[in-house]
Amino acid sequence: MNGAESLVRTLVGGGVNVCFTNPGTSEMHFVAALDKVDGMRCVLGLFEGIVTGAADGYGRMTDKPAATLLHLGPGLGNGIANLHNAKKAASPIVNIVGEHASFHIKYDAPLTADIEGIARPVSHWVKTSPSAKTVAADGAAAIAAASAAPGQIATLILPADTAWNEADGPATVPAIPARAKVDEARIREAADILKSGKPTLILMTGHVLLEKGLALAGAIAAKTGAKLLTQLSNKRLERGAGRVPVLRVPYVVDMAVDTLKGFQNILLVGAKPPVSFFGYPDKPSEQQAPGTIMTRLAELEEDAVDALARLADLLGAKEKDAPFQEAKRPPMPTGAITLDSLAASLGAHLPEGAIVVDESVTTGRGFFPLTAGAPPHDWLNNMGGSIGFGTPVGTGAAIACPARKVICLVGDGSAMYTIQSLWTQARENLDVTTVIFANGTYQILKGELAQVGAGNPGRKAMDMLEIGRPDLNFVDMARGMGVPGRRVSTIDEFNKALQSAMRESGPKLIEVMMR
Ligand SMILES: Cc1ncc(C[n+]2csc(CCOP(=O)(O)OP(=O)(O)O)c2C)c(N)n1
Ligand SMILES: [Mg+2]
């Protein structure tokens, strides 16, 4: 067998069963090998941002890497923004990037580029495989690197001759080490803080936000009076009825500072110390009150669930006492489309097992309270701040969880970066409902302009913050990519559209007119 086949067999043997692709000439032997070997689902994206974002969504939902197939430096370059987001979210991904045949690189042909240089900032692990004989072992090492807790980006660069030359056969993936346990000393230190009676916040992100970790955190909060919050953005939060509800640190700096001001201690569980998205002339970068003591219970890659279980034991906190959310849907809203009526409609319609991918930007800042009592569901946020995240991540989540409903909540500006996701959703018949908040602007940037003190925007500035003239038509775009769409202008129409989207399977788009 050739190197490409040895790699595909290594990937499949190592549990990598999905490849999100956008190939070119240098990847043709890999494409042919994918054709030959059973056990790999190949999903084409029409832009590399779809490919990398879909791998992020898949990795978040399955906790195992998908592969991507990208075409040399420019293909990888097109995928960088969503690899950046995936890296911040600690999603596991194995990138396979094609390269010219090794003898051809010296000629500086049109597509020659510094692929390792492009890959390094968005990868935890990078290697160019030197020969067909090493490709399989390098592939196995890439899977191991991607799978290491909390999840990493591994990029394997594959010169075309390493794909077509004779190989020795597939390689086996080395054992993946379990998450490291937290030292007993740190558990005791956290217990002392929680027993002190001083106002304490437990700030969380990472695998602790799955049901079990939240129940333990809830038990500790109930026993000690500590408050719970998550970071502003999280890889995957399990919420809804029967789970311990948690709010997020707000985006707006003044609100974040206000939320955090009363705490003498912040106990970090996976989370970073809370910092603002941006630096502003007269606002703090660090959001906690001066003098707040920050203590780390668990690093993101450590076993935070085990740490909380041991902490709960030490404190005598019982899971049955955790403040589990009761099942409660808001009344069906009527009338105009407002931020609150949209939140209420979502709360009224979210089905059990829904996966919500949230790139709603300014529209969705208040979606949490009214959706908290909906049936159990997952909530995924962008952790890297690079927009164009939502529809690709929703695509990958739908491939990962075909029995679950995916709901992508997306600002109109964000949606335009990677709108081609709709085509992949149609081709693969994915059960994704995309809700576009069509306010005709980059609304958030109007707020940012004021926050940084840049003065009143004139015509030229406003033209960079608004996306009308011509007005976008998302229903037409969806139709052009094989996805049925509906435009709604009242909340009653939205209720109807969302209800029927939740009843039927397959991709849909709802354009919510907010302008
Ligand atoms: C790759 C990238 N380019 C530009 C930005 C800057 N940016 C942040 S939000 C935003 C506009 C978001 O608009 P939309 O999705 O319509 O949400 P709205 O603000 O209207 O709620 C832009 C351009 C970014 N974060 N990432
Ligand atoms: Mg907008």
Coordinates of C-alpha atoms and ligand atoms in Angstrom, one line a residue:
M1 CA 0.0 0.0 0.0
N2 CA 1.1 3.6 -0.5
G3 CA 1.7 6.2 2.2
A4 CA -1.8 7.8 1.8
E5 CA -3.5 4.5 2.3
S6 CA -1.3 3.7 5.3
L7 CA -2.4 7.0 6.8
V8 CA -6.1 6.6 6.1
R9 CA -6.0 3.1 7.7
T10 CA -4.1 4.5 10.7
L11 CA -6.8 7.2 11.1
V12 CA -9.7 4.8 10.9
G13 CA -8.0 2.4 13.2
G14 CA -7.3 5.2 15.6
G15 CA -11.0 6.1 15.8
V16 CA -11.0 9.1 13.3
N17 CA -14.1 8.4 11.3
V18 CA -15.0 11.7 9.8
C19 CA -12.9 13.8 7.4
F20 CA -14.0 17.3 6.6
T21 CA -12.3 18.1 3.3
N22 CA -11.5 20.7 0.6
P23 CA -8.8 19.0 -1.5
G24 CA -6.4 19.9 -4.4
T25 CA -3.9 18.2 -6.6
S26 CA -1.3 17.5 -3.9
E27 CA -4.0 15.6 -1.9
M28 CA -5.2 13.3 -4.8
H29 CA -3.6 10.1 -3.5
F30 CA -5.1 10.8 -0.1
V31 CA -8.5 11.3 -1.8
A32 CA -8.1 8.1 -3.7
A33 CA -7.2 6.3 -0.5
L34 CA -10.3 7.6 1.3
D35 CA -12.3 6.1 -1.6
K36 CA -10.6 2.7 -1.0
V37 CA -10.9 2.4 2.7
D38 CA -14.1 1.8 4.6
G39 CA -14.9 3.6 7.8
M40 CA -14.3 7.2 7.0
R41 CA -17.2 9.6 6.3
C42 CA -15.9 12.4 3.9
V43 CA -17.7 15.7 4.1
L44 CA -16.9 18.4 1.6
G45 CA -16.9 22.1 2.6
L46 CA -16.8 24.7 -0.1
F47 CA -14.5 27.0 1.8
E48 CA -11.8 25.9 4.3
G49 CA -13.4 27.9 7.2
I50 CA -16.4 25.5 6.9
V51 CA -14.0 22.5 7.1
T52 CA -12.1 23.7 10.2
G53 CA -15.2 25.0 12.0
A54 CA -17.0 21.8 11.3
A55 CA -14.1 19.8 12.8
D56 CA -14.4 22.1 15.9
G57 CA -18.1 21.4 16.3
Y58 CA -17.5 17.6 15.8
G59 CA -14.6 17.6 18.4
R60 CA -16.7 19.5 20.9
M61 CA -19.6 17.0 20.8
T62 CA -17.7 13.8 20.6
D63 CA -14.5 14.6 22.5
K64 CA -12.5 12.9 19.7
P65 CA -10.8 14.4 16.7
A66 CA -12.2 14.5 13.2
A67 CA -9.6 14.9 10.4
T68 CA -9.5 17.9 8.0
L69 CA -8.0 17.7 4.6
L70 CA -6.6 21.0 3.4
H71 CA -4.8 22.2 0.3
L72 CA -1.2 23.4 0.9
G73 CA -0.5 26.8 2.6
P74 CA -3.4 28.8 1.1
G75 CA -6.0 26.1 2.0
L76 CA -4.7 26.0 5.5
G77 CA -4.6 29.8 5.6
N78 CA -8.3 30.0 4.6
G79 CA -9.1 27.7 7.5
I80 CA -7.1 29.6 10.1
A81 CA -9.8 31.7 11.7
N82 CA -11.8 28.7 12.8
L83 CA -8.7 26.8 13.8
H84 CA -7.9 29.7 16.0
N85 CA -11.4 29.4 17.6
A86 CA -11.0 25.7 17.9
K87 CA -7.6 26.1 19.6
K88 CA -9.0 28.5 22.1
A89 CA -11.8 26.0 22.8
A90 CA -9.3 23.1 23.1
S91 CA -11.2 21.1 20.5
P92 CA -9.3 18.0 19.3
I93 CA -8.6 18.1 15.5
V94 CA -6.1 16.3 13.2
N95 CA -5.3 18.5 10.2
I96 CA -3.9 16.8 7.1
V97 CA -2.4 19.4 4.9
G98 CA -1.1 18.5 1.5
E99 CA 2.4 19.7 0.3
H100 CA 4.2 19.6 -3.0
A101 CA 6.2 16.5 -3.7
S102 CA 9.5 16.9 -1.9
F103 CA 11.6 17.1 -5.1
H104 CA 9.3 19.9 -6.4
I105 CA 9.5 22.3 -3.5
K106 CA 12.8 23.9 -4.6
Y107 CA 11.2 25.3 -7.8
D108 CA 8.9 27.7 -5.9
A109 CA 5.9 26.8 -8.0
P110 CA 2.8 29.0 -7.5
L111 CA 1.3 27.2 -4.5
T112 CA 4.6 26.8 -2.6
A113 CA 4.4 28.3 0.8
D114 CA 5.8 28.0 4.4
I115 CA 3.1 25.6 5.5
E116 CA 4.7 24.9 8.9
G117 CA 5.0 28.6 9.5
I118 CA 1.3 29.0 8.7
A119 CA 0.3 26.0 10.9
R120 CA 2.3 26.7 14.0
P121 CA 0.3 29.5 15.6
V122 CA -2.9 27.5 15.3
S123 CA -1.5 24.1 16.2
H124 CA -0.2 22.4 19.3
W125 CA 1.7 19.9 17.3
V126 CA 3.1 20.2 13.7
K127 CA 5.1 17.8 11.6
T128 CA 6.0 17.4 8.0
S129 CA 6.2 13.7 7.3
P130 CA 9.6 13.0 5.7
S131 CA 8.7 9.7 3.8
A132 CA 6.0 7.3 2.9
K133 CA 7.5 4.9 5.5
T134 CA 6.9 7.4 8.3
V135 CA 3.5 8.7 7.4
A136 CA 1.5 6.1 9.3
A137 CA 3.5 6.6 12.5
D138 CA 3.2 10.4 12.2
G139 CA -0.5 10.0 11.7
A140 CA -0.8 8.0 14.9
A141 CA 1.3 10.6 16.8
A142 CA -1.0 13.3 15.4
I143 CA -4.1 11.5 16.7
A144 CA -2.4 11.0 20.1
A145 CA -1.5 14.7 20.2
A146 CA -5.0 15.8 19.3
S147 CA -6.5 13.6 21.9
A148 CA -4.4 14.7 24.8
A149 CA -6.6 16.5 27.4
P150 CA -8.1 19.0 27.1
G151 CA -8.0 18.6 23.3
Q152 CA -5.4 19.9 20.9
I153 CA -4.8 20.8 17.3
A154 CA -2.4 18.5 15.5
T155 CA -1.3 19.4 11.9
L156 CA 0.4 16.7 9.8
I157 CA 1.8 18.0 6.5
L158 CA 1.9 15.4 3.8
P159 CA 4.3 15.9 0.8
A160 CA 2.7 14.3 -2.3
D161 CA 5.5 11.7 -2.8
T162 CA 5.1 10.5 0.8
A163 CA 1.5 9.8 -0.2
W164 CA 2.2 7.9 -3.4
N165 CA 5.4 6.0 -2.5
E166 CA 5.3 2.5 -1.0
A167 CA 4.6 2.3 2.8
D168 CA 4.9 -0.4 5.4
G169 CA 1.3 -0.4 6.5
P170 CA -0.8 1.3 9.2
A171 CA 0.4 2.3 12.7
T172 CA -1.3 2.0 16.1
V173 CA -2.1 5.0 18.1
P174 CA -0.3 5.1 21.5
A175 CA -2.3 5.1 24.7
I176 CA -3.8 8.5 25.5
P177 CA -2.9 9.5 29.1
A178 CA -5.9 10.1 31.4
R179 CA -6.4 13.6 32.8
A180 CA -4.0 14.4 35.7
K181 CA -5.5 14.5 39.2
V182 CA -5.3 17.6 41.2
D183 CA -3.0 17.6 44.2
E184 CA -4.6 17.1 47.6
A185 CA -3.0 20.3 48.9
R186 CA -5.0 22.3 46.3
I187 CA -8.3 20.6 47.3
R188 CA -7.6 21.4 51.0
E189 CA -6.8 25.0 50.1
A190 CA -10.1 25.4 48.2
A191 CA -12.0 23.8 51.1
D192 CA -10.4 26.3 53.6
I193 CA -11.4 29.2 51.3
L194 CA -15.0 27.9 51.0
K195 CA -15.3 27.3 54.8
S196 CA -14.0 30.8 55.6
G197 CA -17.4 32.3 55.0
K198 CA -15.9 35.1 52.8
P199 CA -17.8 35.8 49.6
T200 CA -16.5 33.3 47.1
L201 CA -17.1 32.7 43.4
I202 CA -16.4 29.4 41.7
L203 CA -15.6 30.4 38.1
M204 CA -15.7 27.4 35.7
T205 CA -15.0 26.3 32.1
G206 CA -14.1 23.1 30.3
H207 CA -15.3 19.5 31.0
V208 CA -16.6 20.6 34.4
L209 CA -19.6 22.2 32.6
L210 CA -21.0 18.8 31.7
E211 CA -23.8 17.5 33.9
K212 CA -21.7 15.7 36.5
G213 CA -19.3 18.5 37.2
L214 CA -22.1 21.0 37.5
A215 CA -24.0 18.8 39.9
L216 CA -20.9 18.7 42.1
A217 CA -20.3 22.4 41.8
G218 CA -24.0 23.0 42.7
A219 CA -23.6 20.8 45.8
I220 CA -20.6 22.7 46.9
A221 CA -22.4 26.0 46.3
A222 CA -25.4 24.9 48.3
K223 CA -23.3 23.7 51.2
T224 CA -21.0 26.8 51.4
G225 CA -22.9 29.7 49.9
A226 CA -20.4 30.1 47.1
K227 CA -21.7 31.5 43.8
L228 CA -21.2 29.8 40.5
L229 CA -20.5 31.4 37.1
T230 CA -19.0 30.2 33.9
Q231 CA -16.6 32.1 31.6
L232 CA -18.2 34.3 29.0
S233 CA -17.6 31.6 26.4
N234 CA -17.4 27.9 26.8
K235 CA -16.7 24.9 24.7
R236 CA -19.9 23.1 25.7
L237 CA -22.3 23.8 28.6
E238 CA -24.9 21.2 29.5
R239 CA -27.9 23.1 30.7
G240 CA -31.7 23.0 31.0
A241 CA -34.2 21.2 33.3
G242 CA -32.6 18.8 35.8
R243 CA -29.2 20.4 35.5
V244 CA -27.5 23.0 37.8
P245 CA -28.1 26.4 36.1
V246 CA -25.2 28.8 35.7
L247 CA -24.9 32.2 34.2
R248 CA -21.9 33.5 32.3
V249 CA -19.6 36.5 33.0
P250 CA -21.1 39.2 30.8
Y251 CA -19.4 40.6 27.7
V252 CA -19.7 44.3 28.5
V253 CA -16.8 45.3 30.7
D254 CA -18.8 47.5 33.1
M255 CA -21.4 44.7 33.6
A256 CA -18.6 42.1 34.1
V257 CA -16.9 44.3 36.7
D258 CA -20.2 44.8 38.5
T259 CA -20.9 41.0 38.5
L260 CA -17.5 40.2 40.0
K261 CA -17.1 43.1 42.4
G262 CA -18.5 41.5 45.6
F263 CA -16.2 38.5 45.8
Q264 CA -13.2 38.3 48.1
N265 CA -12.1 35.0 46.5
I266 CA -12.4 33.5 43.1
L267 CA -11.8 29.8 42.8
L268 CA -10.8 28.9 39.2
V269 CA -11.9 25.6 37.9
G270 CA -10.6 25.2 34.4
A271 CA -11.2 28.9 33.9
K272 CA -8.7 31.7 33.3
P273 CA -8.8 34.8 35.5
P274 CA -11.5 36.9 33.9
V275 CA -10.2 39.5 31.5
S276 CA -12.0 41.9 29.1
F277 CA -12.2 41.0 25.4
F278 CA -10.4 44.2 24.6
G279 CA -8.4 46.9 26.3
Y280 CA -10.3 50.2 26.5
P281 CA -8.8 53.6 27.4
D282 CA -10.5 53.9 30.8
K283 CA -11.5 50.4 31.6
P284 CA -9.7 47.6 33.4
S285 CA -8.3 44.6 31.6
E286 CA -8.7 42.5 34.7
Q287 CA -12.3 42.3 35.7
Q288 CA -12.2 41.2 39.3
A289 CA -12.2 43.8 42.1
P290 CA -8.8 45.0 43.3
G291 CA -7.8 42.7 46.2
T292 CA -9.8 39.7 45.1
I293 CA -7.7 36.6 45.7
M294 CA -7.6 34.2 42.7
T295 CA -6.9 30.6 43.6
R296 CA -6.7 27.8 41.1
L297 CA -8.4 24.5 41.9
A298 CA -7.9 22.8 38.5
E299 CA -6.2 23.6 35.3
L300 CA -8.2 23.1 32.1
E301 CA -6.3 19.9 31.3
E302 CA -6.7 18.5 34.8
D303 CA -9.5 16.3 36.1
A304 CA -11.7 19.0 37.5
V305 CA -14.7 16.7 38.0
D306 CA -12.6 14.4 40.3
A307 CA -11.3 17.5 42.1
L308 CA -14.8 18.8 42.7
A309 CA -15.9 15.3 43.9
R310 CA -13.1 15.2 46.4
L311 CA -13.8 18.8 47.5
A312 CA -17.5 18.0 48.0
D313 CA -16.5 15.0 50.2
L314 CA -14.2 17.1 52.3
L315 CA -17.0 19.7 52.8
G316 CA -19.7 17.2 53.3
A317 CA -21.6 18.6 50.3
K318 CA -24.2 16.2 48.8
E319 CA -25.2 16.2 45.1
K320 CA -28.9 15.7 46.1
D321 CA -28.8 19.2 47.7
A322 CA -27.6 20.9 44.4
P323 CA -30.0 23.5 43.1
F324 CA -31.2 21.6 40.1
Q325 CA -33.2 23.6 37.5
E326 CA -37.0 22.8 37.4
A327 CA -38.6 22.3 34.0
K328 CA -40.2 25.5 33.1
R329 CA -40.9 27.1 29.8
P330 CA -41.8 30.8 29.4
P331 CA -45.3 31.7 28.1
M332 CA -45.4 31.9 24.3
P333 CA -44.5 35.5 23.4
T334 CA -46.7 37.5 21.0
G335 CA -46.3 40.8 19.1
A336 CA -43.1 42.4 18.1
I337 CA -39.7 40.9 17.7
T338 CA -37.6 42.1 20.6
L339 CA -34.6 40.6 22.3
D340 CA -36.8 39.3 25.1
S341 CA -39.5 37.9 22.9
L342 CA -36.9 36.0 20.9
A343 CA -35.4 34.6 24.1
A344 CA -38.9 33.6 25.3
S345 CA -39.7 31.9 21.9
L346 CA -36.4 29.9 22.1
G347 CA -37.2 29.0 25.7
A348 CA -40.7 27.8 24.6
H349 CA -39.4 25.7 21.7
L350 CA -36.0 24.2 22.4
P351 CA -36.5 20.4 22.2
E352 CA -34.8 17.9 24.4
G353 CA -31.2 17.2 23.3
A354 CA -30.9 20.4 21.3
I355 CA -27.4 21.6 20.5
V356 CA -27.4 25.4 20.4
V357 CA -24.5 27.0 18.6
D358 CA -24.5 30.6 19.7
E359 CA -23.1 33.3 17.5
S360 CA -26.0 35.7 18.1
V361 CA -23.6 38.5 19.2
T362 CA -25.7 41.4 20.5
T363 CA -29.1 39.8 20.0
G364 CA -28.4 36.8 22.3
R365 CA -26.8 38.4 25.3
G366 CA -29.9 37.8 27.4
F367 CA -30.9 34.4 26.1
F368 CA -29.9 32.4 29.2
P369 CA -32.5 33.2 31.8
L370 CA -35.6 32.4 29.6
T371 CA -34.1 29.2 28.2
A372 CA -32.8 27.9 31.5
G373 CA -35.8 25.7 32.2
A374 CA -36.2 24.2 28.7
P375 CA -35.5 20.5 28.4
P376 CA -31.8 19.4 28.7
H377 CA -29.7 20.8 25.9
D378 CA -26.1 21.9 25.1
W379 CA -24.9 25.4 24.5
L380 CA -21.7 26.1 22.5
N381 CA -20.0 29.5 22.4
N382 CA -17.2 30.9 20.3
M383 CA -14.1 31.0 22.5
G384 CA -11.7 32.7 20.0
G385 CA -13.8 35.7 19.0
S386 CA -13.3 35.2 15.3
I387 CA -16.7 35.4 13.6
G388 CA -17.9 33.0 11.0
F389 CA -17.9 30.3 13.7
G390 CA -21.5 29.5 14.1
T391 CA -22.7 27.8 10.9
P392 CA -19.6 25.6 10.4
V393 CA -19.6 24.5 14.1
G394 CA -23.3 23.7 13.8
T395 CA -22.5 21.6 10.7
G396 CA -19.9 19.6 12.5
A397 CA -22.1 19.2 15.6
A398 CA -24.9 17.8 13.4
I399 CA -22.5 15.2 11.8
A400 CA -21.4 14.2 15.4
C401 CA -24.9 13.9 16.8
P402 CA -27.3 12.9 14.0
A403 CA -30.2 12.2 16.4
R404 CA -30.1 15.7 17.9
K405 CA -31.5 19.0 16.7
V406 CA -28.9 21.6 16.1
I407 CA -29.9 25.3 16.3
C408 CA -27.5 27.9 15.1
L409 CA -28.2 31.4 16.3
V410 CA -26.2 33.7 14.1
G411 CA -25.9 37.5 13.5
D412 CA -26.3 38.5 9.9
G413 CA -22.7 39.9 9.8
S414 CA -21.2 36.8 11.3
A415 CA -23.3 34.5 9.0
M416 CA -21.8 36.1 5.8
Y417 CA -18.2 34.9 6.6
T418 CA -19.0 31.2 6.2
I419 CA -22.5 31.0 4.7
Q420 CA -21.4 28.1 2.4
S421 CA -22.1 25.9 5.5
L422 CA -25.7 25.7 4.2
W423 CA -24.6 23.8 1.1
T424 CA -22.8 21.2 3.2
Q425 CA -25.9 20.9 5.4
A426 CA -28.1 20.4 2.4
R427 CA -25.8 17.9 0.7
E428 CA -25.5 15.8 4.0
N429 CA -29.1 16.4 4.9
L430 CA -28.2 17.6 8.4
D431 CA -30.8 18.5 11.0
V432 CA -29.7 22.1 11.5
T433 CA -32.0 25.1 11.9
T434 CA -30.1 28.3 11.2
V435 CA -31.7 31.4 12.7
I436 CA -30.2 34.6 11.2
F437 CA -30.7 37.8 13.2
A438 CA -31.0 40.3 10.3
N439 CA -30.5 43.7 11.9
G440 CA -28.6 44.9 8.8
T441 CA -25.6 46.0 10.9
Y442 CA -22.5 45.1 12.8
Q443 CA -24.5 46.2 15.8
I444 CA -21.8 45.3 18.3
L445 CA -19.2 47.6 16.6
K446 CA -21.5 50.6 17.2
G447 CA -21.2 49.9 20.9
E448 CA -17.5 49.4 20.6
L449 CA -17.0 52.7 18.8
A450 CA -18.5 54.4 21.8
Q451 CA -16.7 52.3 24.4
V452 CA -13.2 53.0 23.0
G453 CA -14.2 56.7 22.9
A454 CA -13.8 57.1 19.1
G455 CA -16.5 59.9 19.0
N456 CA -19.6 60.1 16.9
P457 CA -19.4 58.1 13.6
G458 CA -19.8 60.1 10.4
R459 CA -21.1 58.7 7.1
K460 CA -17.8 57.0 6.2
A461 CA -17.5 55.3 9.6
M462 CA -21.2 54.3 9.5
D463 CA -20.7 52.6 6.2
M464 CA -18.1 50.3 7.8
L465 CA -20.6 49.4 10.6
E466 CA -23.7 48.8 8.5
I467 CA -24.2 46.0 6.0
G468 CA -27.2 47.3 4.0
R469 CA -27.1 48.9 0.5
P470 CA -27.7 46.3 -0.9
D471 CA -29.8 44.5 1.8
L472 CA -28.8 40.9 2.2
N473 CA -31.4 38.3 1.5
F474 CA -30.7 35.1 3.4
V475 CA -33.7 33.2 2.2
D476 CA -32.5 33.6 -1.4
M477 CA -29.0 32.6 -0.4
A478 CA -30.3 29.5 1.4
R479 CA -32.4 28.6 -1.6
G480 CA -29.3 28.8 -3.8
M481 CA -27.6 26.3 -1.6
G482 CA -30.5 23.9 -1.3
V483 CA -31.8 24.9 2.1
P484 CA -35.5 26.0 2.5
G485 CA -35.8 29.3 4.3
R486 CA -38.4 31.6 5.7
R487 CA -38.4 35.2 6.6
V488 CA -40.3 36.4 9.7
S489 CA -41.2 39.9 10.8
T490 CA -43.3 39.3 13.9
I491 CA -42.7 37.0 16.9
D492 CA -45.8 35.1 16.1
E493 CA -44.3 34.2 12.7
F494 CA -41.1 33.3 14.4
N495 CA -42.9 31.0 16.8
K496 CA -44.6 29.2 13.9
A497 CA -41.4 28.9 11.8
L498 CA -39.4 27.6 14.8
Q499 CA -42.1 25.2 15.8
S500 CA -42.3 23.6 12.4
A501 CA -38.5 23.5 12.1
M502 CA -38.4 21.7 15.4
R503 CA -41.0 19.2 14.2
E504 CA -39.4 18.4 10.8
S505 CA -36.0 17.0 10.2
G506 CA -33.4 18.5 7.8
P507 CA -31.7 21.8 7.2
K508 CA -33.8 25.0 7.5
L509 CA -33.1 28.7 7.7
I510 CA -35.2 31.4 9.5
E511 CA -34.3 35.0 8.7
V512 CA -35.5 37.2 11.6
M513 CA -36.1 40.7 10.3
M514 CA -34.9 43.2 12.9
R515 CA -34.4 46.2 10.6
Ligands
LIG1 C1 -12.7 37.4 11.7 C2 -13.2 38.6 12.4 N1 -13.4 39.7 11.7 C3 -13.9 40.8 12.2 C4 -14.4 40.8 13.5 C5 -14.9 42.0 14.2 N2 -16.3 41.9 14.5 C6 -16.7 41.5 15.7 S1 -18.4 41.3 15.8 C7 -18.6 41.9 14.2 C8 -19.9 42.1 13.6 C9 -20.9 41.1 14.1 O1 -22.1 41.4 13.4 P1 -23.4 40.5 13.5 O2 -23.0 39.1 13.4 O3 -24.4 41.0 12.5 O4 -23.9 40.8 15.0 P2 -24.5 42.1 15.6 O5 -23.4 42.9 16.1 O6 -25.3 42.8 14.6 O7 -25.4 41.6 16.8 C10 -17.3 42.1 13.6 C11 -17.1 42.6 12.2 C12 -14.2 39.6 14.2 N3 -14.5 39.5 15.5 N4 -13.6 38.5 13.6
MG2 MG -26.0 42.2 12.6

